Amino acid sequence: MSGHGLRPPPPRVVVIGAGVVGCSLADELTARGWTDVTVLDQGPLPAPGGSTSHAPGLVFRTGPSRTLTAFARYTVEKFTSLTWDGDPCFQRVGGLELATTPERLADLHRRAGYAASWGVTGEIVDAARCKQLWPLLDESVVLGGFHTPGDGLARAVPACRAQLDRATARGARFLERHTVTGIERQDGRVTGVVTDRGTFPADHVVSAAGFWGPVVGRMAGVDVPLQPLAHQYARTGPLPELSGATQEASKPILRFQDRDLYFREHGDRLGIGSYAHRPLPVDPFAVPGYDESRARHMDMPSSYPFTPEDWVPSWEDCRRLMPALRDSDVESGFNGVFSFTPDGMPVLGESRDLRGFWLAEAVWVTHSAGVAKAVAEWMVEGRPSLDVHECDLTRFEEAQRSPAYVRERGAQQFTEVYDVIHPLQPMERPRPLRVSPFHARQRELGAYFLEGGGWERPHWYEANAGLAPDARLPDRDAWSARHWSPIAAAEARATRERVALYDMTPLRRLEVTGPGALAFLDRMTSNNLRKKPGAVTYTLLLDESGGIRSDLTVARLAPDRFQVGANSPADLDHLLRHAPGGEVQIRDITSGTCCVGVWGPLARDLVQPLTPDDFSHEAFGYFRARETYVGHVPVTAMRLSYVGELGWELYTTADLGLRLWDTLWEAGRDLGVVAAGRSAFNSLRLEKGYRAWGTDMTDEDNPYEAGVGFAVRMDKAEFVGRAALARAGEPGRRLTPLLLDDPAAVVLGKEPVHLDGAPAGYVTSASYGYTLGRCVAYAWLPAGLAAGTGVHVEYFGEKVPATVAEEPLFDPRMTRIRR
């Protein structure tokens, strides 16, 4: 036979871990035709001793992360369709989250908004309805609740068995009692997995080892930023009020977040989990194996002995909520081990340092099938169908990967599981971690710092408290007033009327050099980069489907040298994966450099006397760059503006940063220069309609939907994503600007938008537009909505009227920037 038309054999995949993630992944991979799948576990199947073996199985789908909600929705859909031994793998008993304080009740309204935004059915109910759903409650302590009828209980071990059987029928094999001892590699690629019972060749290896993830990662030389912690779970004795139960559970799964507790039925008993106790970190390298744990009288490796002293306050809280428990006691309990990351999100994706080695770690049962689907799509098709940038293993900065950081932040994530978290709320420690060279001056000016990527970021300066805003600002509600000050309005006005200095140091900067740099960047991005040195280009980093992986600002400083303004560590990782060896060098220069944005109508008056170069509009046009001096400081000056005003980004090395700031500050005194923070910056950029990648647009969105099609040049040579864009039809949805009708109304982002009385989309970014005197919100909505169309944005249960607007909302003729 000639062999023509024969398909190559499927890749050899080894999955480490036969918990709910590993079993789900085997099912998803084999369903996509990758049938040479081996799943290894050190324990006995189907409950080998990891977190899956003891997971209580509560699935609440709703949260602030659209990605996690989508993962949970798929998990519910899939497990509902599965049965094992005649019983369903998911019980749709519903979910009920209680409020016993006004603050929590307000937060439940916010969660109901998330549900509407992400497509989950739910409603706010009163105390009487809560009592009806859960008769054991003391109605007098309950203010209300959030009821989600589609939530319920995942039966994790039966779900493993059902998926194991399906995957096995397609060719997968599951091997118990195989302890992984090493990962084989050659030439930067994984080649196999070594166990105590032999070696398994592999083209792809997936670590789905749960809290053992760091152990497997060390074998592969891959960092896994994960901290296991023990979490208390107890079962009561039989309760008369539940006697006669004919099924495992009939009432909604219950959260009492004001006391960090949750409840579920086990027939005539209650299971109760608590996050109220002190963090109990577990060393993943010291967790005993299955047999050793049994020898220590532990149920399994993931079940540590119950610590009664930690349980006492929680038990009192349980009894106050449910008087029936006052005559009961705890019959059994354990401290179950779960995985936490520094930001509470999973860790997914393929390592660049060891190709073919994948992580599917820090995943709870709630998200397990959704994560498995995304990772399977990633492996087989090259990308997940869902945006997963919040979960990408490359998202952490180097400063966020130290064992001390992972341990401290993981413990804090445990503590905050049920806390009401404001979207701007910064971590409390370890801070400060990363500071710009201007930090000392910012502190002298009374900067109010928030944190992002480990960086201290000024949001406003108390030194500007005496500056009058443009007009009297409306009073804010308590929620939107957090981490906000009316000083931001004064800083925005100063930027529009005079000149302001913005610290742009935290924005990521890459240096791309070499004889192949131009061809490489032009192929990787959507806009035309074949311009003379001195040109700056706004362009997009697309994936093969035309989705926006990132947006970049590329400055050609010399024929073979470029400075790239990027977003996340994932951008560097992506470019390094595709760079041709030898011809292109890519270096992250962020920490060794700094940047001041000098913006406002007097920006030229400030900078021109300090530099020997001509900074006139004719000599130094918009989207141009040059290397020059400001005072004694060598700078790379780029004529860019993210606030819609004349100005420049001035870059220099970190050692000269303070001198640059002081030079600009002294020269600007007579011009009324101010230091301005991120709060004013965000307001000004939204008035101009400038998108923020990761918030307004992701790889789920193409440029035409997101309103950045101007950054695509279909007439240039081949570039990544071009073929997909050529096939793209008319967008069915668009990123749409809204102006709230009430000048006093404010929204913050992620709120549902209602059109004709029904949810039609959701807000991405929002900020009060101090120049416009209205709150500006961008939202994903159906395409074709004409300017003037009325909608409603749901904010804490209130329907706030808004109107579709034309963009840009401010200075549509660009006269302020180009002067």
XYZ file of C-alpha atoms in Angstrom, residues 39-479:
441
model
C -3.742 8.034 32.959
C -1.468 7.227 35.878
C -2.184 7.460 39.586
C -0.295 6.395 42.669
C -3.448 5.298 44.520
C -6.216 2.780 43.849
C -9.023 3.676 41.467
C -11.605 5.135 41.487
C -10.703 7.103 44.651
C -6.912 7.321 44.605
C -6.559 9.696 47.540
C -6.418 13.211 46.098
C -8.849 16.057 46.660
C -11.469 14.437 44.398
C -11.791 11.525 46.804
C -13.187 13.672 49.588
C -14.591 16.713 47.753
C -18.041 17.661 49.094
C -19.111 18.407 45.516
C -20.919 21.726 45.908
C -21.192 23.517 42.572
C -22.052 27.198 42.703
C -21.497 28.512 39.202
C -21.705 32.265 39.731
C -18.702 34.468 40.414
C -16.873 37.546 39.194
C -14.825 35.519 36.702
C -16.689 34.895 33.460
C -14.193 32.137 32.653
C -14.723 30.212 35.898
C -18.475 30.570 35.526
C -18.254 29.109 32.016
C -16.129 26.226 33.328
C -18.726 25.524 36.020
C -21.629 25.752 33.593
C -20.033 23.118 31.368
C -19.291 20.914 34.379
C -22.958 21.007 35.372
C -24.110 20.288 31.813
C -21.711 17.407 31.374
C -22.145 15.759 34.757
C -25.929 16.056 34.424
C -25.660 13.912 31.296
C -23.546 11.254 33.051
C -24.731 8.352 35.174
C -22.918 5.706 37.127
C -24.534 2.516 38.369
C -27.915 3.973 37.445
C -27.531 7.178 39.451
C -26.885 10.659 38.025
C -23.479 12.248 38.535
C -25.068 15.596 39.285
C -28.010 16.426 41.526
C -29.617 19.695 40.464
C -30.913 20.610 43.915
C -30.158 24.320 43.450
C -28.023 26.698 45.431
C -28.849 29.243 48.129
C -26.470 31.922 49.389
C -27.576 33.663 52.576
C -27.176 37.222 53.786
C -27.293 38.019 57.488
C -25.812 41.525 57.114
C -26.795 44.445 54.864
C -23.322 44.333 53.295
C -23.755 40.706 52.290
C -27.242 41.304 50.944
C -25.863 44.065 48.751
C -23.135 41.701 47.579
C -25.739 39.066 46.695
C -27.384 41.639 44.448
C -23.985 42.092 42.817
C -23.676 38.318 42.407
C -27.120 38.219 40.852
C -25.752 40.739 38.352
C -22.841 38.435 37.566
C -25.312 35.604 37.025
C -27.299 37.677 34.536
C -24.096 38.773 32.790
C -22.760 35.227 32.426
C -26.051 33.468 31.601
C -26.893 31.788 34.927
C -30.488 31.778 36.143
C -30.860 33.171 39.650
C -32.914 35.517 41.792
C -32.748 37.418 45.038
C -35.267 36.007 47.526
C -36.528 37.229 50.893
C -36.035 35.584 54.273
C -39.374 33.788 54.103
C -38.399 32.129 50.827
C -35.027 31.165 52.301
C -36.870 29.504 55.178
C -39.139 27.714 52.718
C -36.126 26.388 50.802
C -34.250 25.468 54.013
C -36.706 24.851 56.884
C -33.866 24.366 59.406
C -32.913 28.061 59.197
C -33.686 30.585 61.887
C -35.543 33.026 59.693
C -35.000 35.889 62.136
C -31.244 36.092 61.428
C -31.621 35.984 57.639
C -32.095 39.150 55.572
C -32.396 37.414 52.213
C -30.671 35.110 49.805
C -29.572 34.433 46.244
C -31.244 31.336 44.800
C -29.804 29.585 41.744
C -31.999 26.603 40.854
C -29.492 25.127 38.363
C -26.685 24.642 40.880
C -26.248 21.500 42.936
C -24.069 18.569 43.921
C -21.440 16.958 41.725
C -20.802 13.341 42.640
C -17.105 13.483 41.836
C -16.052 9.852 42.181
C -19.000 8.462 40.142
C -18.278 11.170 37.539
C -14.718 9.862 37.399
C -15.951 6.306 36.869
C -18.397 7.316 34.138
C -15.754 9.263 32.227
C -13.120 6.600 32.838
C -15.403 4.024 31.228
C -16.123 6.242 28.211
C -12.465 7.073 27.687
C -11.466 3.419 28.099
C -13.998 2.396 25.464
C -12.271 4.790 23.056
C -8.795 3.388 23.748
C -7.528 5.134 26.888
C -6.039 3.147 29.744
C -6.054 3.967 33.446
C -3.299 2.521 35.601
C -3.533 2.596 39.376
C -0.666 2.119 41.823
C 1.860 3.825 39.554
C 3.899 6.420 41.396
C 5.555 8.948 39.105
C 9.253 9.357 39.897
C 10.545 11.369 36.940
C 9.837 13.153 33.674
C 12.018 12.326 30.689
C 12.944 15.044 28.188
C 15.142 15.620 25.197
C 15.952 18.801 23.243
C 13.452 20.846 25.226
C 10.561 18.418 24.724
C 8.967 15.926 27.046
C 9.515 12.321 25.968
C 8.131 10.183 28.752
C 7.045 9.584 32.330
C 9.025 7.382 34.696
C 7.149 5.462 37.391
C 8.032 2.841 39.978
C 6.529 0.283 37.578
C 8.091 1.320 34.300
C 8.498 4.168 31.847
C 5.750 5.456 29.551
C 6.829 7.224 26.330
C 4.842 10.376 25.650
C 4.517 13.228 23.176
C 2.424 15.160 25.696
C 2.330 14.929 29.475
C -0.380 16.625 31.515
C 0.067 17.216 35.214
C -3.392 16.954 36.753
C -1.936 15.906 40.074
C -3.791 18.413 42.239
C -1.906 19.368 45.372
C 0.948 17.128 44.212
C 1.358 19.443 41.226
C 4.494 21.169 42.594
C 6.082 17.748 43.099
C 5.469 16.718 39.490
C 6.495 20.172 38.318
C 9.855 19.912 40.051
C 10.503 16.604 38.248
C 9.902 18.416 34.953
C 11.789 21.556 35.912
C 8.550 23.541 35.618
C 7.388 25.953 38.292
C 3.867 25.271 39.623
C 2.769 28.225 41.811
C 0.364 26.323 44.023
C -0.085 26.105 47.796
C -2.119 23.262 49.325
C -4.142 24.102 52.439
C -6.291 21.985 54.716
C -9.975 22.872 55.028
C -12.332 21.613 57.717
C -15.317 19.458 56.846
C -17.608 17.854 59.423
C -20.706 15.666 59.486
C -23.357 15.894 62.139
C -25.132 12.996 63.722
C -28.642 12.086 62.519
C -31.077 15.009 62.738
C -34.748 14.316 63.517
C -35.713 17.116 61.132
C -34.093 15.148 58.292
C -35.348 11.706 59.287
C -36.977 9.711 56.570
C -34.731 11.142 53.859
C -35.026 8.972 50.773
C -32.185 10.527 48.824
C -28.775 11.971 49.511
C -29.972 15.570 49.194
C -33.164 17.403 48.356
C -32.543 20.941 49.582
C -30.322 23.510 47.867
C -26.654 23.525 48.689
C -26.222 26.346 51.173
C -23.638 29.069 51.761
C -23.432 31.114 54.960
C -20.639 33.333 53.722
C -20.899 35.848 56.556
C -19.376 33.130 58.725
C -17.328 31.328 56.032
C -19.531 28.225 56.144
C -21.351 25.986 53.683
C -23.813 23.117 54.150
C -25.122 20.141 52.254
C -27.248 17.140 53.154
C -25.983 13.584 53.546
C -29.337 11.852 53.939
C -30.420 12.543 57.536
C -27.129 14.258 58.381
C -25.580 17.571 57.439
C -22.133 18.083 55.995
C -20.559 21.410 56.954
C -17.433 23.005 55.530
C -15.587 25.925 57.107
C -13.109 28.492 55.819
C -13.325 30.394 59.114
C -10.319 28.778 60.743
C -6.658 29.743 60.562
C -4.892 28.805 57.321
C -3.432 25.306 57.587
C -0.740 25.095 54.893
C 0.405 21.671 53.734
C 3.811 20.940 52.239
C 3.077 19.047 48.984
C 6.481 17.348 49.230
C 5.575 15.947 52.656
C 2.119 14.561 51.842
C 2.191 10.814 52.503
C 1.412 8.300 49.802
C -1.804 6.319 49.855
C -0.505 3.342 51.822
C 1.513 5.482 54.207
C -1.522 7.626 54.951
C -3.559 4.556 55.856
C -0.758 3.415 58.124
C -1.020 6.799 59.874
C -4.753 6.171 60.405
C -5.663 8.799 57.814
C -8.563 8.014 55.524
C -6.417 8.967 52.523
C -3.547 11.358 51.676
C -5.869 14.321 51.210
C -7.698 13.833 54.524
C -5.763 15.134 57.498
C -6.962 14.620 61.084
C -9.727 16.930 62.224
C -8.609 19.727 64.548
C -11.513 20.242 66.990
C -10.072 23.433 68.459
C -10.409 25.131 65.064
C -14.007 24.028 64.786
C -15.429 25.545 68.003
C -16.382 29.034 66.734
C -17.817 27.662 63.502
C -19.985 25.190 65.378
C -21.462 28.006 67.439
C -22.219 29.925 64.227
C -23.901 26.822 62.783
C -26.118 26.457 65.834
C -27.183 30.096 65.727
C -28.173 29.731 62.072
C -29.912 26.373 62.537
C -31.422 25.847 65.986
C -31.901 22.137 65.213
C -28.135 21.693 65.573
C -28.214 22.736 69.235
C -29.212 19.226 70.206
C -26.749 17.614 67.822
C -23.021 17.180 67.673
C -20.301 16.475 65.165
C -20.123 12.792 64.420
C -17.042 12.851 62.192
C -14.744 15.311 60.502
C -11.487 15.738 58.626
C -9.263 18.475 57.301
C -9.304 18.063 53.532
C -6.462 19.336 51.373
C -7.227 21.666 48.454
C -5.030 23.710 46.126
C -4.778 27.493 46.153
C -2.804 29.811 43.874
C -1.696 33.409 44.552
C -4.781 34.770 42.757
C -7.211 31.914 43.396
C -7.374 30.851 39.738
C -6.336 27.552 38.093
C -2.945 27.100 36.420
C -3.365 25.867 32.844
C -1.311 25.590 29.693
C 1.846 24.249 28.097
C 5.311 25.055 29.390
C 7.574 26.877 26.955
C 10.676 25.548 28.687
C 9.522 21.945 28.304
C 7.354 21.613 25.213
C 4.618 19.045 25.478
C 4.409 19.380 29.269
C 1.013 20.740 30.288
C -0.499 21.884 33.555
C -4.128 21.437 34.607
C -3.670 22.333 38.252
C -5.449 24.082 41.132
C -8.812 23.008 39.717
C -11.777 22.315 41.962
C -14.564 19.865 41.145
C -16.804 22.847 40.330
C -14.700 23.720 37.282
C -13.236 20.312 36.459
C -15.051 19.324 33.258
C -14.891 22.882 31.906
C -11.154 23.026 32.483
C -10.691 19.596 30.890
C -12.599 20.704 27.796
C -10.488 23.866 27.485
C -7.196 22.017 27.903
C -8.255 19.301 25.437
C -9.172 21.947 22.860
C -5.853 23.665 23.524
C -3.920 20.443 22.938
C -5.838 19.126 19.953
C -6.932 22.302 18.171
C -4.268 24.746 19.294
C -6.477 27.026 21.377
C -9.402 26.823 23.789
C -12.743 28.108 22.547
C -13.009 30.118 25.784
C -10.749 32.961 26.902
C -8.483 31.525 29.625
C -5.928 34.307 30.084
C -6.861 34.550 33.781
C -5.722 30.923 34.154
C -2.664 30.922 31.879
C 0.399 29.485 33.608
C 2.474 32.402 32.284
C 0.370 35.102 33.964
C 2.482 35.481 37.096
C 5.381 37.889 37.183
C 8.765 36.553 38.280
C 8.343 38.441 41.555
C 5.095 36.544 42.151
C 6.602 33.077 41.795
C 8.829 32.863 44.864
C 7.877 30.092 47.308
C 7.354 32.741 50.001
C 4.939 34.704 47.801
C 3.013 31.616 46.702
C 2.735 30.420 50.301
C 1.591 33.786 51.684
C -0.823 34.639 48.889
C -2.219 31.098 48.779
C -3.039 31.300 52.479
C -4.691 34.672 51.941
C -6.809 33.271 49.108
C -8.067 30.631 51.546
C -8.958 33.347 54.070
C -10.772 35.414 51.438
C -12.787 32.621 49.792
C -16.086 34.079 50.997
C -15.020 37.677 51.598
C -16.717 40.557 49.826
C -13.912 41.699 47.523
C -14.021 45.053 45.777
C -12.757 44.928 42.169
C -10.029 47.472 43.016
C -9.127 45.958 46.385
C -5.361 45.452 46.528
C -3.572 42.739 48.396
C -2.330 43.854 51.818
C 0.952 41.999 51.752
C 3.634 41.442 50.649
C 3.763 45.174 49.893
C 5.509 47.089 48.589
C 6.992 44.505 46.264
C 7.743 46.363 43.025
C 8.155 50.123 42.920
C 9.077 52.501 40.125
C 12.047 54.862 40.463
C 9.534 57.647 41.179
C 8.130 55.941 44.284
C 9.805 58.228 46.817
C 8.423 61.346 45.102
C 5.000 59.785 44.831
C 4.931 59.120 48.555
C 5.941 62.721 49.232
C 2.928 63.791 47.157
C 0.603 61.570 49.193
C -0.025 58.927 46.558
C -2.839 56.477 47.248
C -1.386 53.222 45.974
C -3.222 50.220 44.635
C -1.410 47.172 43.324
C -1.224 45.280 40.054
C 1.273 42.645 38.950
C 3.171 43.340 42.173
C 3.617 47.022 41.205
C 2.641 49.900 43.454
C 0.420 52.086 41.271
C -0.672 55.586 42.362
C -4.395 56.080 41.812
C -4.472 59.701 42.996
C -2.361 62.104 45.018
C -3.470 63.865 48.202
C -1.237 66.789 47.168
C -3.926 67.603 44.578
C -6.742 67.791 47.136
C -6.799 71.588 46.885
C -7.391 71.579 43.141
C -10.976 72.231 42.160
C -12.633 69.676 39.879
C -14.388 70.874 36.767
C -17.809 70.785 38.388
C -19.443 69.612 41.582
C -19.332 65.834 41.535
C -22.398 63.819 42.481
C -22.235 61.818 45.669
C -21.183 58.216 45.241
C -22.661 55.142 46.836
C -20.490 53.405 49.413
C -19.364 50.664 47.019
